[in-house]
Amino acid sequence: MSKAGGFSSDKMIRKENNSYIITNDSLRITALPERGGKISSIRYLDKDFELLFQNPAGNWGKAGLESSFEDFEAAGADDTFPSIDPEDVKVGNCDVHYPDHGEIWTSSMDAESNDDILSLSYQSRILDYSYSKRIMVRKKSVILSYMIENTGKVPFPAIWTLHALAAVDSDTEIFLPEDVNEVQNAMGPDGILDWEKDERRPYPITAGYDFRKAVNEADKGKCSKFYVPGKVTEGRCGYIYPSRGVKVVISYDNEKLPYLGFWKTIGGFRGDVNVALEPSTGFYDNTANAKKHGCCPVMNPDDILAFEVRISFEDI
């Protein structure tokens, strides 16, 4: 087949309208280059199981660079870069605005498929950097391979975060790296994110609340966000779906992605129910907060950030 839809053995890529479908015997992935390479579906065919929270609207709106993320479809898996929160940043002698949830999710990427790899590329509209993402399937794993390069002459602060919203059942369990014994609450009592807090709670259970459960009774009708304090020592976390007989393992290089947050929406935002484990290069959602904590990466001229995230499925 041509580059519009290559294949090798049991693997195949085909283009359908504005999306690309990547399949093998066990997985089917749908990616949207015109929405920043968003992955709208990761379906584990062996159990007819969809991992990602699906778009309630049914179709995808056209977001602009300064769009608010919450005005659009909070579904599927996005990349956030160079920040999650919108903020104004000094880059060299210039003031640069980092958009809400970064600029990648509103970008249109160039796409090319070759054999069984979908390659996506993008040149920033606000900074001097190039961004590339490759999506491939290997047996029961989805592999996301990234390369971000500062192509300019000045450094800039930046945080990359995986923003993959997972669908959950009432019995879904969350697991974090094995040595985690406390988490840091980032949500104030009014439901607003509060980055000045340093409220730490024992993990996995505190005051009857079990962080391993995706849905606690206390979660219903609310949103919450927590971080593992400091750097993780293992790049491994994920979800267990007992009633579906599926375990999902998210693995990555914890030297490249040393921080881990997790977000829950259990009816507290438009009635959506989903969770997101968020490996990240920085700590606390924007570069200004990360600087305060001494946890803000800076991309110097010619720096290249290259890493992989693997999402694997196991039968249980």
PDB file of C-alpha atoms in Angstrom:
ATOM      1  CA  MET A   1       0.000   0.000   0.000  1.00  0.00           C
ATOM      2  CA  SER A   2       1.042   3.659  -0.394  1.00  0.00           C
ATOM      3  CA  LYS A   3       2.086   6.052   2.326  1.00  0.00           C
ATOM      4  CA  ALA A   4      -1.594   6.915   2.808  1.00  0.00           C
ATOM      5  CA  GLY A   5      -2.039   3.515   4.414  1.00  0.00           C
ATOM      6  CA  GLY A   6       0.919   1.175   4.739  1.00  0.00           C
ATOM      7  CA  PHE A   7       0.977  -2.238   6.380  1.00  0.00           C
ATOM      8  CA  SER A   8       3.285  -5.031   7.354  1.00  0.00           C
ATOM      9  CA  SER A   9       2.144  -8.507   8.411  1.00  0.00           C
ATOM     10  CA  ASP A  10      -0.805  -8.054  10.818  1.00  0.00           C
ATOM     11  CA  LYS A  11      -0.319  -4.277  11.174  1.00  0.00           C
ATOM     12  CA  MET A  12      -2.118  -1.701   9.053  1.00  0.00           C
ATOM     13  CA  ILE A  13      -2.639   2.033   8.804  1.00  0.00           C
ATOM     14  CA  ARG A  14      -5.488   3.507   6.829  1.00  0.00           C
ATOM     15  CA  LYS A  15      -6.822   7.016   6.447  1.00  0.00           C
ATOM     16  CA  GLU A  16     -10.511   7.738   6.981  1.00  0.00           C
ATOM     17  CA  ASN A  17     -11.514  11.340   6.282  1.00  0.00           C
ATOM     18  CA  ASN A  18      -9.453  13.392   8.782  1.00  0.00           C
ATOM     19  CA  SER A  19      -8.358  10.484  10.970  1.00  0.00           C
ATOM     20  CA  TYR A  20      -5.822   7.674  10.766  1.00  0.00           C
ATOM     21  CA  ILE A  21      -6.634   4.158  11.975  1.00  0.00           C
ATOM     22  CA  ILE A  22      -3.719   2.022  13.191  1.00  0.00           C
ATOM     23  CA  THR A  23      -4.479  -1.654  13.808  1.00  0.00           C
ATOM     24  CA  ASN A  24      -2.996  -5.031  14.523  1.00  0.00           C
ATOM     25  CA  ASP A  25      -4.592  -8.234  15.768  1.00  0.00           C
ATOM     26  CA  SER A  26      -5.145  -6.846  19.285  1.00  0.00           C
ATOM     27  CA  LEU A  27      -5.430  -3.056  19.038  1.00  0.00           C
ATOM     28  CA  ARG A  28      -7.126  -0.339  17.037  1.00  0.00           C
ATOM     29  CA  ILE A  29      -5.955   3.263  17.472  1.00  0.00           C
ATOM     30  CA  THR A  30      -7.620   6.355  16.009  1.00  0.00           C
ATOM     31  CA  ALA A  31      -5.518   9.521  15.688  1.00  0.00           C
ATOM     32  CA  LEU A  32      -6.539  13.009  14.566  1.00  0.00           C
ATOM     33  CA  PRO A  33      -3.650  14.992  13.007  1.00  0.00           C
ATOM     34  CA  GLU A  34      -5.787  18.118  12.645  1.00  0.00           C
ATOM     35  CA  ARG A  35      -6.393  18.117  16.413  1.00  0.00           C
ATOM     36  CA  GLY A  36      -2.752  18.057  17.435  1.00  0.00           C
ATOM     37  CA  GLY A  37      -2.340  14.328  16.954  1.00  0.00           C
ATOM     38  CA  LYS A  38      -5.043  13.633  19.525  1.00  0.00           C
ATOM     39  CA  ILE A  39      -5.724   9.937  19.992  1.00  0.00           C
ATOM     40  CA  SER A  40      -9.500   9.686  20.119  1.00  0.00           C
ATOM     41  CA  SER A  41      -9.686   5.932  20.662  1.00  0.00           C
ATOM     42  CA  ILE A  42      -7.523   3.100  21.963  1.00  0.00           C
ATOM     43  CA  ARG A  43      -9.542  -0.098  21.633  1.00  0.00           C
ATOM     44  CA  TYR A  44      -8.250  -3.413  22.954  1.00  0.00           C
ATOM     45  CA  LEU A  45      -9.846  -5.806  20.506  1.00  0.00           C
ATOM     46  CA  ASP A  46      -9.187  -8.961  22.520  1.00  0.00           C
ATOM     47  CA  LYS A  47     -11.752  -7.804  25.108  1.00  0.00           C
ATOM     48  CA  ASP A  48     -13.693  -5.272  22.988  1.00  0.00           C
ATOM     49  CA  PHE A  49     -12.516  -2.682  25.517  1.00  0.00           C
ATOM     50  CA  GLU A  50     -12.169   1.066  24.954  1.00  0.00           C
ATOM     51  CA  LEU A  51      -9.624   2.749  27.216  1.00  0.00           C
ATOM     52  CA  LEU A  52     -10.242   6.414  26.457  1.00  0.00           C
ATOM     53  CA  PHE A  53     -13.169   8.548  27.514  1.00  0.00           C
ATOM     54  CA  GLN A  54     -15.205   9.135  24.372  1.00  0.00           C
ATOM     55  CA  ASN A  55     -16.319  12.478  23.022  1.00  0.00           C
ATOM     56  CA  PRO A  56     -19.856  13.163  24.302  1.00  0.00           C
ATOM     57  CA  ALA A  57     -20.414  15.640  21.452  1.00  0.00           C
ATOM     58  CA  GLY A  58     -19.830  13.011  18.797  1.00  0.00           C
ATOM     59  CA  ASN A  59     -17.890  15.380  16.523  1.00  0.00           C
ATOM     60  CA  TRP A  60     -14.774  17.480  17.094  1.00  0.00           C
ATOM     61  CA  GLY A  61     -14.982  21.260  17.069  1.00  0.00           C
ATOM     62  CA  LYS A  62     -12.355  23.480  15.498  1.00  0.00           C
ATOM     63  CA  ALA A  63     -10.286  25.023  18.292  1.00  0.00           C
ATOM     64  CA  GLY A  64      -8.019  28.048  17.817  1.00  0.00           C
ATOM     65  CA  LEU A  65      -4.697  28.868  19.435  1.00  0.00           C
ATOM     66  CA  GLU A  66      -6.309  30.925  22.221  1.00  0.00           C
ATOM     67  CA  SER A  67      -9.272  28.607  22.768  1.00  0.00           C
ATOM     68  CA  SER A  68     -10.196  27.502  26.271  1.00  0.00           C
ATOM     69  CA  PHE A  69      -9.805  23.747  26.650  1.00  0.00           C
ATOM     70  CA  GLU A  70     -12.995  23.428  28.700  1.00  0.00           C
ATOM     71  CA  ASP A  71     -15.035  24.944  25.847  1.00  0.00           C
ATOM     72  CA  PHE A  72     -14.200  21.943  23.692  1.00  0.00           C
ATOM     73  CA  GLU A  73     -14.319  18.166  23.925  1.00  0.00           C
ATOM     74  CA  ALA A  74     -12.462  16.984  27.026  1.00  0.00           C
ATOM     75  CA  ALA A  75     -11.999  13.461  25.683  1.00  0.00           C
ATOM     76  CA  GLY A  76      -9.343  11.188  24.252  1.00  0.00           C
ATOM     77  CA  ALA A  77      -5.602  11.645  24.721  1.00  0.00           C
ATOM     78  CA  ASP A  78      -3.806  14.954  24.097  1.00  0.00           C
ATOM     79  CA  ASP A  79      -0.249  16.199  24.597  1.00  0.00           C
ATOM     80  CA  THR A  80       0.145  19.387  26.614  1.00  0.00           C
ATOM     81  CA  PHE A  81       3.162  21.564  25.798  1.00  0.00           C
ATOM     82  CA  PRO A  82       4.691  24.020  26.732  1.00  0.00           C
ATOM     83  CA  SER A  83       2.343  24.278  29.744  1.00  0.00           C
ATOM     84  CA  ILE A  84      -1.033  23.098  31.041  1.00  0.00           C
ATOM     85  CA  ASP A  85      -2.263  26.358  32.547  1.00  0.00           C
ATOM     86  CA  PRO A  86      -2.315  29.483  30.369  1.00  0.00           C
ATOM     87  CA  GLU A  87       0.440  31.886  31.401  1.00  0.00           C
ATOM     88  CA  ASP A  88       2.605  34.773  30.211  1.00  0.00           C
ATOM     89  CA  VAL A  89       6.291  33.914  30.003  1.00  0.00           C
ATOM     90  CA  LYS A  90       9.417  35.972  29.308  1.00  0.00           C
ATOM     91  CA  VAL A  91      11.416  34.326  26.524  1.00  0.00           C
ATOM     92  CA  GLY A  92      14.571  36.255  25.721  1.00  0.00           C
ATOM     93  CA  ASN A  93      13.419  39.854  25.330  1.00  0.00           C
ATOM     94  CA  CYS A  94       9.894  38.874  24.324  1.00  0.00           C
ATOM     95  CA  ASP A  95       6.687  38.281  26.245  1.00  0.00           C
ATOM     96  CA  VAL A  96       5.091  35.049  25.067  1.00  0.00           C
ATOM     97  CA  HIS A  97       1.648  33.777  25.992  1.00  0.00           C
ATOM     98  CA  TYR A  98       1.426  30.030  26.599  1.00  0.00           C
ATOM     99  CA  PRO A  99      -2.160  29.007  25.710  1.00  0.00           C
ATOM    100  CA  ASP A 100      -4.558  26.984  27.841  1.00  0.00           C
ATOM    101  CA  HIS A 101      -3.418  23.322  27.852  1.00  0.00           C
ATOM    102  CA  GLY A 102      -0.560  24.359  25.569  1.00  0.00           C
ATOM    103  CA  GLU A 103      -0.625  24.855  21.832  1.00  0.00           C
ATOM    104  CA  ILE A 104      -0.381  21.272  20.590  1.00  0.00           C
ATOM    105  CA  TRP A 105      -4.048  20.312  21.031  1.00  0.00           C
ATOM    106  CA  THR A 106      -5.212  23.144  18.740  1.00  0.00           C
ATOM    107  CA  SER A 107      -2.552  22.581  16.088  1.00  0.00           C
ATOM    108  CA  SER A 108      -2.833  20.922  12.700  1.00  0.00           C
ATOM    109  CA  MET A 109      -0.007  18.425  12.250  1.00  0.00           C
ATOM    110  CA  ASP A 110       1.565  17.127   9.087  1.00  0.00           C
ATOM    111  CA  ALA A 111       0.965  13.390   8.857  1.00  0.00           C
ATOM    112  CA  GLU A 112       2.719  10.595   7.013  1.00  0.00           C
ATOM    113  CA  SER A 113       2.322   6.848   7.369  1.00  0.00           C
ATOM    114  CA  ASN A 114       5.143   4.521   6.448  1.00  0.00           C
ATOM    115  CA  ASP A 115       4.770   0.778   6.928  1.00  0.00           C
ATOM    116  CA  ASP A 116       3.164   0.547  10.387  1.00  0.00           C
ATOM    117  CA  ILE A 117       4.152   3.933  11.869  1.00  0.00           C
ATOM    118  CA  LEU A 118       2.129   7.138  11.822  1.00  0.00           C
ATOM    119  CA  SER A 119       4.511  10.113  11.931  1.00  0.00           C
ATOM    120  CA  LEU A 120       3.189  13.541  12.925  1.00  0.00           C
ATOM    121  CA  SER A 121       5.125  16.806  12.873  1.00  0.00           C
ATOM    122  CA  TYR A 122       4.505  20.407  13.792  1.00  0.00           C
ATOM    123  CA  GLN A 123       6.373  23.717  13.908  1.00  0.00           C
ATOM    124  CA  SER A 124       5.358  25.957  16.828  1.00  0.00           C
ATOM    125  CA  ARG A 125       3.326  29.103  16.219  1.00  0.00           C
ATOM    126  CA  ILE A 126       4.579  30.824  19.409  1.00  0.00           C
ATOM    127  CA  LEU A 127       8.163  29.629  19.967  1.00  0.00           C
ATOM    128  CA  ASP A 128      11.107  28.314  17.994  1.00  0.00           C
ATOM    129  CA  TYR A 129      10.688  24.566  18.394  1.00  0.00           C
ATOM    130  CA  SER A 130       9.758  21.575  16.290  1.00  0.00           C
ATOM    131  CA  TYR A 131       7.518  18.821  17.634  1.00  0.00           C
ATOM    132  CA  SER A 132       7.251  15.300  16.295  1.00  0.00           C
ATOM    133  CA  LYS A 133       5.237  12.327  17.460  1.00  0.00           C
ATOM    134  CA  ARG A 134       5.198   8.775  16.167  1.00  0.00           C
ATOM    135  CA  ILE A 135       2.386   6.339  16.940  1.00  0.00           C
ATOM    136  CA  MET A 136       2.851   2.613  16.470  1.00  0.00           C
ATOM    137  CA  VAL A 137       1.375  -0.656  17.763  1.00  0.00           C
ATOM    138  CA  ARG A 138       3.472  -3.602  18.886  1.00  0.00           C
ATOM    139  CA  LYS A 139       1.571  -6.711  19.961  1.00  0.00           C
ATOM    140  CA  LYS A 140      -0.627  -5.479  22.849  1.00  0.00           C
ATOM    141  CA  SER A 141       1.103  -2.111  23.271  1.00  0.00           C
ATOM    142  CA  VAL A 142       0.681   1.373  21.861  1.00  0.00           C
ATOM    143  CA  ILE A 143       4.005   3.199  21.648  1.00  0.00           C
ATOM    144  CA  LEU A 144       4.098   6.990  21.527  1.00  0.00           C
ATOM    145  CA  SER A 145       7.521   8.307  20.574  1.00  0.00           C
ATOM    146  CA  TYR A 146       8.288  12.029  20.894  1.00  0.00           C
ATOM    147  CA  MET A 147      11.030  14.416  19.869  1.00  0.00           C
ATOM    148  CA  ILE A 148      10.927  18.132  20.713  1.00  0.00           C
ATOM    149  CA  GLU A 149      13.781  20.377  19.572  1.00  0.00           C
ATOM    150  CA  ASN A 150      14.570  24.002  20.379  1.00  0.00           C
ATOM    151  CA  THR A 151      15.394  25.309  16.904  1.00  0.00           C
ATOM    152  CA  GLY A 152      15.885  28.909  18.032  1.00  0.00           C
ATOM    153  CA  LYS A 153      18.606  30.980  19.672  1.00  0.00           C
ATOM    154  CA  VAL A 154      17.106  31.572  23.119  1.00  0.00           C
ATOM    155  CA  PRO A 155      16.094  29.193  25.911  1.00  0.00           C
ATOM    156  CA  PHE A 156      12.510  28.836  27.033  1.00  0.00           C
ATOM    157  CA  PRO A 157      10.828  27.092  29.993  1.00  0.00           C
ATOM    158  CA  ALA A 158       8.451  24.294  29.076  1.00  0.00           C
ATOM    159  CA  ILE A 159       6.515  21.431  30.619  1.00  0.00           C
ATOM    160  CA  TRP A 160       5.286  18.399  28.680  1.00  0.00           C
ATOM    161  CA  THR A 161       2.428  16.373  30.162  1.00  0.00           C
ATOM    162  CA  LEU A 162       0.418  13.422  28.925  1.00  0.00           C
ATOM    163  CA  HIS A 163      -3.290  14.304  29.080  1.00  0.00           C
ATOM    164  CA  ALA A 164      -5.040  11.002  28.379  1.00  0.00           C
ATOM    165  CA  LEU A 165      -8.545  10.780  29.837  1.00  0.00           C
ATOM    166  CA  ALA A 166      -9.405   7.177  30.672  1.00  0.00           C
ATOM    167  CA  ALA A 167     -12.955   5.896  30.932  1.00  0.00           C
ATOM    168  CA  VAL A 168     -13.692   4.223  34.270  1.00  0.00           C
ATOM    169  CA  ASP A 169     -16.223   1.831  35.775  1.00  0.00           C
ATOM    170  CA  SER A 170     -17.449   1.798  39.364  1.00  0.00           C
ATOM    171  CA  ASP A 171     -14.846  -0.873  40.233  1.00  0.00           C
ATOM    172  CA  THR A 172     -11.860   0.549  38.305  1.00  0.00           C
ATOM    173  CA  GLU A 173      -8.619   0.699  40.279  1.00  0.00           C
ATOM    174  CA  ILE A 174      -5.649   3.047  39.861  1.00  0.00           C
ATOM    175  CA  PHE A 175      -2.089   2.022  40.622  1.00  0.00           C
ATOM    176  CA  LEU A 176       0.928   4.285  41.099  1.00  0.00           C
ATOM    177  CA  PRO A 177       4.646   3.401  41.385  1.00  0.00           C
ATOM    178  CA  GLU A 178       5.100   0.851  44.156  1.00  0.00           C
ATOM    179  CA  ASP A 179       7.057   3.023  46.591  1.00  0.00           C
ATOM    180  CA  VAL A 180       4.551   5.915  46.692  1.00  0.00           C
ATOM    181  CA  ASN A 181       3.378   6.444  50.288  1.00  0.00           C
ATOM    182  CA  GLU A 182       1.869   9.921  50.121  1.00  0.00           C
ATOM    183  CA  VAL A 183       0.208  12.237  47.646  1.00  0.00           C
ATOM    184  CA  GLN A 184      -0.158  15.994  47.486  1.00  0.00           C
ATOM    185  CA  ASN A 185      -3.605  17.526  47.130  1.00  0.00           C
ATOM    186  CA  ALA A 186      -3.815  20.307  44.534  1.00  0.00           C
ATOM    187  CA  MET A 187      -7.518  21.109  44.867  1.00  0.00           C
ATOM    188  CA  GLY A 188      -8.976  23.644  47.277  1.00  0.00           C
ATOM    189  CA  PRO A 189     -12.262  23.094  49.144  1.00  0.00           C
ATOM    190  CA  ASP A 190     -14.070  25.339  46.638  1.00  0.00           C
ATOM    191  CA  GLY A 191     -13.117  23.031  43.765  1.00  0.00           C
ATOM    192  CA  ILE A 192     -10.471  25.408  42.418  1.00  0.00           C
ATOM    193  CA  LEU A 193      -6.900  24.274  41.797  1.00  0.00           C
ATOM    194  CA  ASP A 194      -4.664  25.805  44.444  1.00  0.00           C
ATOM    195  CA  TRP A 195      -0.955  25.664  43.661  1.00  0.00           C
ATOM    196  CA  GLU A 196       0.128  27.257  46.936  1.00  0.00           C
ATOM    197  CA  LYS A 197      -1.099  24.262  48.918  1.00  0.00           C
ATOM    198  CA  ASP A 198       1.243  21.660  50.281  1.00  0.00           C
ATOM    199  CA  GLU A 199      -1.391  19.401  51.782  1.00  0.00           C
ATOM    200  CA  ARG A 200       0.015  15.896  51.814  1.00  0.00           C
ATOM    201  CA  ARG A 201      -2.015  12.803  52.562  1.00  0.00           C
ATOM    202  CA  PRO A 202      -0.994   9.216  53.276  1.00  0.00           C
ATOM    203  CA  TYR A 203      -1.287   6.853  50.316  1.00  0.00           C
ATOM    204  CA  PRO A 204      -3.067   4.564  49.547  1.00  0.00           C
ATOM    205  CA  ILE A 205      -5.707   5.184  52.244  1.00  0.00           C
ATOM    206  CA  THR A 206      -6.351   8.277  54.335  1.00  0.00           C
ATOM    207  CA  ALA A 207      -9.369   8.935  56.564  1.00  0.00           C
ATOM    208  CA  GLY A 208     -11.283   6.138  54.853  1.00  0.00           C
ATOM    209  CA  TYR A 209     -10.584   7.449  51.352  1.00  0.00           C
ATOM    210  CA  ASP A 210      -8.929   4.900  49.062  1.00  0.00           C
ATOM    211  CA  PHE A 211      -6.804   6.553  46.375  1.00  0.00           C
ATOM    212  CA  ARG A 212      -6.615   3.240  44.530  1.00  0.00           C
ATOM    213  CA  LYS A 213     -10.316   3.429  43.676  1.00  0.00           C
ATOM    214  CA  ALA A 214     -11.174   5.499  40.633  1.00  0.00           C
ATOM    215  CA  VAL A 215     -14.584   6.195  42.141  1.00  0.00           C
ATOM    216  CA  ASN A 216     -15.030   6.729  45.877  1.00  0.00           C
ATOM    217  CA  GLU A 217     -18.368   7.838  47.267  1.00  0.00           C
ATOM    218  CA  ALA A 218     -16.714  11.141  48.226  1.00  0.00           C
ATOM    219  CA  ASP A 219     -15.666  11.704  44.580  1.00  0.00           C
ATOM    220  CA  LYS A 220     -19.162  11.809  43.142  1.00  0.00           C
ATOM    221  CA  GLY A 221     -20.160  15.138  41.662  1.00  0.00           C
ATOM    222  CA  LYS A 222     -16.611  16.486  42.066  1.00  0.00           C
ATOM    223  CA  CYS A 223     -13.247  16.966  40.392  1.00  0.00           C
ATOM    224  CA  SER A 224      -9.935  16.424  42.152  1.00  0.00           C
ATOM    225  CA  LYS A 225      -6.238  16.525  41.386  1.00  0.00           C
ATOM    226  CA  PHE A 226      -3.252  15.087  43.199  1.00  0.00           C
ATOM    227  CA  TYR A 227       0.469  14.791  42.587  1.00  0.00           C
ATOM    228  CA  VAL A 228       3.074  12.353  43.758  1.00  0.00           C
ATOM    229  CA  PRO A 229       5.381  14.688  45.749  1.00  0.00           C
ATOM    230  CA  GLY A 230       8.824  14.982  44.185  1.00  0.00           C
ATOM    231  CA  LYS A 231      10.251  12.709  41.529  1.00  0.00           C
ATOM    232  CA  VAL A 232       8.977   9.197  40.981  1.00  0.00           C
ATOM    233  CA  THR A 233      11.490   6.367  41.158  1.00  0.00           C
ATOM    234  CA  GLU A 234       9.638   4.186  38.661  1.00  0.00           C
ATOM    235  CA  GLY A 235       7.983   5.054  35.363  1.00  0.00           C
ATOM    236  CA  ARG A 236       5.042   2.722  35.777  1.00  0.00           C
ATOM    237  CA  CYS A 237       1.385   3.346  36.631  1.00  0.00           C
ATOM    238  CA  GLY A 238      -2.004   2.433  35.238  1.00  0.00           C
ATOM    239  CA  TYR A 239      -5.484   1.050  35.681  1.00  0.00           C
ATOM    240  CA  ILE A 240      -7.159  -2.249  36.547  1.00  0.00           C
ATOM    241  CA  TYR A 241     -10.658  -3.027  35.270  1.00  0.00           C
ATOM    242  CA  PRO A 242     -11.745  -6.128  37.245  1.00  0.00           C
ATOM    243  CA  SER A 243     -15.161  -6.525  35.621  1.00  0.00           C
ATOM    244  CA  ARG A 244     -13.585  -6.211  32.140  1.00  0.00           C
ATOM    245  CA  GLY A 245     -10.673  -8.540  32.882  1.00  0.00           C
ATOM    246  CA  VAL A 246      -8.166  -5.911  31.715  1.00  0.00           C
ATOM    247  CA  LYS A 247      -5.077  -4.261  33.185  1.00  0.00           C
ATOM    248  CA  VAL A 248      -3.561  -1.190  31.497  1.00  0.00           C
ATOM    249  CA  VAL A 249       0.084  -0.361  32.205  1.00  0.00           C
ATOM    250  CA  ILE A 250       1.550   3.040  31.318  1.00  0.00           C
ATOM    251  CA  SER A 251       5.338   2.785  31.249  1.00  0.00           C
ATOM    252  CA  TYR A 252       7.976   5.405  30.469  1.00  0.00           C
ATOM    253  CA  ASP A 253      11.474   6.609  31.369  1.00  0.00           C
ATOM    254  CA  ASN A 254      11.112   8.293  34.756  1.00  0.00           C
ATOM    255  CA  GLU A 255      14.375  10.162  34.170  1.00  0.00           C
ATOM    256  CA  LYS A 256      12.721  11.941  31.236  1.00  0.00           C
ATOM    257  CA  LEU A 257       9.270  12.201  32.872  1.00  0.00           C
ATOM    258  CA  PRO A 258      10.055  12.421  36.603  1.00  0.00           C
ATOM    259  CA  TYR A 259       6.740  13.810  37.900  1.00  0.00           C
ATOM    260  CA  LEU A 260       3.294  12.264  38.078  1.00  0.00           C
ATOM    261  CA  GLY A 261      -0.093  13.825  38.640  1.00  0.00           C
ATOM    262  CA  PHE A 262      -3.546  12.301  38.515  1.00  0.00           C
ATOM    263  CA  TRP A 263      -6.848  13.966  37.793  1.00  0.00           C
ATOM    264  CA  LYS A 264     -10.367  12.713  38.536  1.00  0.00           C
ATOM    265  CA  THR A 265     -13.598  13.981  37.037  1.00  0.00           C
ATOM    266  CA  ILE A 266     -16.451  12.066  38.640  1.00  0.00           C
ATOM    267  CA  GLY A 267     -19.378  14.130  37.463  1.00  0.00           C
ATOM    268  CA  GLY A 268     -17.874  17.446  38.550  1.00  0.00           C
ATOM    269  CA  PHE A 269     -17.322  18.777  35.022  1.00  0.00           C
ATOM    270  CA  ARG A 270     -20.274  18.611  32.610  1.00  0.00           C
ATOM    271  CA  GLY A 271     -21.218  15.297  34.191  1.00  0.00           C
ATOM    272  CA  ASP A 272     -18.172  13.551  32.657  1.00  0.00           C
ATOM    273  CA  VAL A 273     -16.649  10.556  34.423  1.00  0.00           C
ATOM    274  CA  ASN A 274     -12.975   9.919  33.681  1.00  0.00           C
ATOM    275  CA  VAL A 275      -9.517   9.889  35.222  1.00  0.00           C
ATOM    276  CA  ALA A 276      -6.074  10.766  33.917  1.00  0.00           C
ATOM    277  CA  LEU A 277      -2.644   9.639  35.039  1.00  0.00           C
ATOM    278  CA  GLU A 278      -0.290  12.391  33.888  1.00  0.00           C
ATOM    279  CA  PRO A 279       3.447  11.708  33.595  1.00  0.00           C
ATOM    280  CA  SER A 280       5.193  15.054  33.200  1.00  0.00           C
ATOM    281  CA  THR A 281       8.554  16.739  32.807  1.00  0.00           C
ATOM    282  CA  GLY A 282       7.668  19.393  35.424  1.00  0.00           C
ATOM    283  CA  PHE A 283       5.839  19.754  38.689  1.00  0.00           C
ATOM    284  CA  TYR A 284       2.626  21.743  39.041  1.00  0.00           C
ATOM    285  CA  ASP A 285       0.935  22.530  35.746  1.00  0.00           C
ATOM    286  CA  ASN A 286       2.686  25.730  34.652  1.00  0.00           C
ATOM    287  CA  THR A 287       6.244  26.951  34.388  1.00  0.00           C
ATOM    288  CA  ALA A 288       5.874  29.709  37.002  1.00  0.00           C
ATOM    289  CA  ASN A 289       4.746  27.238  39.676  1.00  0.00           C
ATOM    290  CA  ALA A 290       7.363  24.740  38.599  1.00  0.00           C
ATOM    291  CA  LYS A 291      10.074  27.388  39.000  1.00  0.00           C
ATOM    292  CA  LYS A 292       8.921  28.058  42.566  1.00  0.00           C
ATOM    293  CA  HIS A 293       9.401  24.370  43.337  1.00  0.00           C
ATOM    294  CA  GLY A 294      12.722  24.129  41.497  1.00  0.00           C
ATOM    295  CA  CYS A 295      11.121  21.696  39.064  1.00  0.00           C
ATOM    296  CA  CYS A 296      10.908  23.607  35.779  1.00  0.00           C
ATOM    297  CA  PRO A 297      12.783  22.256  32.754  1.00  0.00           C
ATOM    298  CA  VAL A 298      14.339  24.752  30.350  1.00  0.00           C
ATOM    299  CA  MET A 299      14.957  23.979  26.689  1.00  0.00           C
ATOM    300  CA  ASN A 300      18.189  25.606  25.601  1.00  0.00           C
ATOM    301  CA  PRO A 301      19.084  26.241  21.951  1.00  0.00           C
ATOM    302  CA  ASP A 302      19.611  22.944  20.092  1.00  0.00           C
ATOM    303  CA  ASP A 303      18.270  20.916  23.032  1.00  0.00           C
ATOM    304  CA  ILE A 304      16.329  17.826  22.027  1.00  0.00           C
ATOM    305  CA  LEU A 305      13.857  16.147  24.365  1.00  0.00           C
ATOM    306  CA  ALA A 306      13.222  12.586  23.177  1.00  0.00           C
ATOM    307  CA  PHE A 307      11.191   9.972  25.054  1.00  0.00           C
ATOM    308  CA  GLU A 308       8.577   7.238  24.713  1.00  0.00           C
ATOM    309  CA  VAL A 309       5.336   6.389  26.491  1.00  0.00           C
ATOM    310  CA  ARG A 310       4.070   2.825  26.185  1.00  0.00           C
ATOM    311  CA  ILE A 311       0.461   1.856  26.938  1.00  0.00           C
ATOM    312  CA  SER A 312       0.146  -1.921  27.310  1.00  0.00           C
ATOM    313  CA  PHE A 313      -2.827  -4.206  27.842  1.00  0.00           C
ATOM    314  CA  GLU A 314      -2.868  -7.383  29.896  1.00  0.00           C
ATOM    315  CA  ASP A 315      -5.608  -9.926  30.496  1.00  0.00           C
ATOM    316  CA  ILE A 316      -6.448 -10.600  34.145  1.00  0.00           C
TER     317      ILE A 316
END
